Short mmCIF file of N, CA and C and ligand atoms in Angstrom, two decimals:
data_model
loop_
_atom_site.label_atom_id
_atom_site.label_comp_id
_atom_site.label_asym_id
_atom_site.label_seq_id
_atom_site.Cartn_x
_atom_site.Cartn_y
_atom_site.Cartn_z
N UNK A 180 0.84 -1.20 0.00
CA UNK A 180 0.00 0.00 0.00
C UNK A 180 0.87 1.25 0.00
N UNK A 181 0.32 2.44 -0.34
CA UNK A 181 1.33 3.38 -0.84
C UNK A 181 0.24 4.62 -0.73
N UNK A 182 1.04 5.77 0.06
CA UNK A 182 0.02 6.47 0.42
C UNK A 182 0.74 7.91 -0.57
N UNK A 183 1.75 7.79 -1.61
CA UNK A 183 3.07 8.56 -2.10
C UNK A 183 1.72 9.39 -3.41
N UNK A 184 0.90 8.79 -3.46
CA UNK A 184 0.30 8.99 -5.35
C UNK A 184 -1.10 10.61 -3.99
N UNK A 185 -1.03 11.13 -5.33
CA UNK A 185 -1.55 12.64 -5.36
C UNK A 185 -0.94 13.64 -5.01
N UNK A 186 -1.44 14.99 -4.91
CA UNK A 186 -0.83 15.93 -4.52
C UNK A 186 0.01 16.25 -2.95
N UNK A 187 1.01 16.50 -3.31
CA UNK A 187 1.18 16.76 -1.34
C UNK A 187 1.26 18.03 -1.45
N UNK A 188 0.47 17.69 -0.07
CA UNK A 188 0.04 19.50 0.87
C UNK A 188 0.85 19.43 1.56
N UNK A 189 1.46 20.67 1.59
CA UNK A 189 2.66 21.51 2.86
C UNK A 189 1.49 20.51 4.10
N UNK A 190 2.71 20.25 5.25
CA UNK A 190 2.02 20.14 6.74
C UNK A 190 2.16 21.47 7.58
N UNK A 191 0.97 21.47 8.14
CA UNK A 191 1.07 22.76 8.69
C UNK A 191 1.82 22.64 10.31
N UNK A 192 2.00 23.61 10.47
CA UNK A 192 3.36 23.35 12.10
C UNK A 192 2.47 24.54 12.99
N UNK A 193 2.37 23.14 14.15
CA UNK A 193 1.45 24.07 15.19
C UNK A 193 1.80 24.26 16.16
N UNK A 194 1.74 25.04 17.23
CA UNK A 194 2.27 24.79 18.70
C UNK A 194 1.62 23.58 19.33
N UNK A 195 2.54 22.39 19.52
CA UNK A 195 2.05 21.21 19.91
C UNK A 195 2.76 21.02 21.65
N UNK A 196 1.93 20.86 22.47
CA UNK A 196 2.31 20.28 24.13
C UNK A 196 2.92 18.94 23.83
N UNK A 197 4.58 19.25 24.49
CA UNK A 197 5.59 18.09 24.51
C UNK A 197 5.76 17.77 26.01
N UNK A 198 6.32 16.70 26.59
CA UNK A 198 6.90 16.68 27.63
C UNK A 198 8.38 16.37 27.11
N UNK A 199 9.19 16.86 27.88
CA UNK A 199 9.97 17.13 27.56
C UNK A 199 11.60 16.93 28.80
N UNK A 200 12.45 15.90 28.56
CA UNK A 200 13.12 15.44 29.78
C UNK A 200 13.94 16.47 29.70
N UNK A 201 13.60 16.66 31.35
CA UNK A 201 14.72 17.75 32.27
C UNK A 201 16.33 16.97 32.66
N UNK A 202 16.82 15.96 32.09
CA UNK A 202 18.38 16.21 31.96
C UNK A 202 18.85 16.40 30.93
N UNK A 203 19.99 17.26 31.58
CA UNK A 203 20.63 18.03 30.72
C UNK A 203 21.79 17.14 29.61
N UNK A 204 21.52 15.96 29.79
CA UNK A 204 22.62 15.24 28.48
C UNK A 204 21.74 14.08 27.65
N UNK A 205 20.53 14.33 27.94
CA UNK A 205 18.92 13.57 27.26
C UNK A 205 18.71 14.48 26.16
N UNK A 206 18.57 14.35 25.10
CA UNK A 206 17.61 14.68 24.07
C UNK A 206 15.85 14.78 24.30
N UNK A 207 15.82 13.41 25.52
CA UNK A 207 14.38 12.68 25.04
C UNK A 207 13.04 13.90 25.25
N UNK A 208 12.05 13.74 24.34
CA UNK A 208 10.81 14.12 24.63
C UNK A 208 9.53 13.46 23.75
N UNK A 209 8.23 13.47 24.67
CA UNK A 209 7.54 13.19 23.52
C UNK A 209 6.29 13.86 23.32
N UNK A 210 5.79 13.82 22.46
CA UNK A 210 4.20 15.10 22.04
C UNK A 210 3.16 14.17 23.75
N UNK A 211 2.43 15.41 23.85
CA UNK A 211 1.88 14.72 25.50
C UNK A 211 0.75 13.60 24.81
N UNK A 212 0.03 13.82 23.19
CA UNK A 212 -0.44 13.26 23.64
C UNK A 212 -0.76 11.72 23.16
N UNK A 213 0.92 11.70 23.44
CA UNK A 213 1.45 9.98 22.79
C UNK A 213 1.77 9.69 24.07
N UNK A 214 1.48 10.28 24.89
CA UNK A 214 1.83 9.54 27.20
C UNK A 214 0.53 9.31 27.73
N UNK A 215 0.45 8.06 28.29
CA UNK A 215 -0.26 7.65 28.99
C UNK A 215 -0.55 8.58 30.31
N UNK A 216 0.60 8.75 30.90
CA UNK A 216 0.91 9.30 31.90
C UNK A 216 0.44 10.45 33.07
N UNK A 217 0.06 10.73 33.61
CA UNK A 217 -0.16 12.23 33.87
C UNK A 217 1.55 13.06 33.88
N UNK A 218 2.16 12.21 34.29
CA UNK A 218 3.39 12.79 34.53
C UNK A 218 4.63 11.64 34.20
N UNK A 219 4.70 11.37 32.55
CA UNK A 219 5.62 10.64 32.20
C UNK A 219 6.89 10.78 32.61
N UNK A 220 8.04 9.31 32.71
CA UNK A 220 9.06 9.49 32.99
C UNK A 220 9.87 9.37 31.73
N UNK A 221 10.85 9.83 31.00
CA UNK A 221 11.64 9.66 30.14
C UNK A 221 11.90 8.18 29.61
N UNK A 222 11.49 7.95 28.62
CA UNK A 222 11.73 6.76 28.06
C UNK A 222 13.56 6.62 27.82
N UNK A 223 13.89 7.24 27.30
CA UNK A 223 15.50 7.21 27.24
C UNK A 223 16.19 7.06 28.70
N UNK A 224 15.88 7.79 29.49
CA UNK A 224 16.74 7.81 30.83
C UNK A 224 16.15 7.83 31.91
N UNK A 225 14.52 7.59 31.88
CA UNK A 225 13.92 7.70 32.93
C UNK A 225 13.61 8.77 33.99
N UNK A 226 14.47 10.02 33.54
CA UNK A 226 14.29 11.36 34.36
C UNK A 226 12.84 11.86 34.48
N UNK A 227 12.52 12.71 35.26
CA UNK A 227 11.32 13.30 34.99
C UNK A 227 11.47 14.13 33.79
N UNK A 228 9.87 14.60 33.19
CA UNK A 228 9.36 15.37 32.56
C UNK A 228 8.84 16.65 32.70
N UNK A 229 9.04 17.37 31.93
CA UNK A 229 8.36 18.94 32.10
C UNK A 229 7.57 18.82 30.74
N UNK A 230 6.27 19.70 30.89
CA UNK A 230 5.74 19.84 29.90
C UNK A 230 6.03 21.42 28.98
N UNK A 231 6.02 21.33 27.37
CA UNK A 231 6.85 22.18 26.78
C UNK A 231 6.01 22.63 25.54
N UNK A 232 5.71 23.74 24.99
CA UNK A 232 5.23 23.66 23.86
C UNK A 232 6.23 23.97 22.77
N UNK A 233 5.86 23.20 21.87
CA UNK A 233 7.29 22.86 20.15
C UNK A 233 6.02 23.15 19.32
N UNK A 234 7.04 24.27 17.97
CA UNK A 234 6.32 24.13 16.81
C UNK A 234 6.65 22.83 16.23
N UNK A 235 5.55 22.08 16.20
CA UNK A 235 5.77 20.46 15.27
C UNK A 235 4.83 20.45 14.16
N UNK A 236 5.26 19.67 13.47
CA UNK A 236 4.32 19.64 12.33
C UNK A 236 3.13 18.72 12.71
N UNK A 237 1.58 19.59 12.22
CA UNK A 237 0.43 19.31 12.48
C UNK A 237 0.81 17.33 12.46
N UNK A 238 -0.67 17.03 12.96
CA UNK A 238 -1.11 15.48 12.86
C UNK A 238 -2.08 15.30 12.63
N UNK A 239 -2.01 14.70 11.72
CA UNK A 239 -3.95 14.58 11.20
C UNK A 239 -4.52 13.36 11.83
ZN1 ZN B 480 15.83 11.60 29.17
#
């Protein structure tokens, strides 16, 4: 299956709520609302989370 055939539309980039890990040698974060969590822990390192807003590209 192949979703490549018609026109592509620009994605639009929205202010999306991330959580977002508070150590400082982590990359990790993820959009909130791919967490179960009320208050996810870092999948990479397990640190806590802060929540963050990122321009990301929309999700349909
Ligand atoms: Zn982390």
């Amino acid at each position: 299956m192949s979703f490549s055939r018609g026109p592509k539309e620009p994605v639009p980039e929205v202010d999306t709520k991330v959580w977002s890990c508070t150590s400082d040698d982590c990359q990790g974060w993820m959009r909130e609302s791919y967490s179960f969590e009320e208050e996810p822990k870092c999948p990479l390192c397990e640190s806590s989370m802060i929540q963050e807003v990122r321009v990301l590209p929309e999700l349909k």
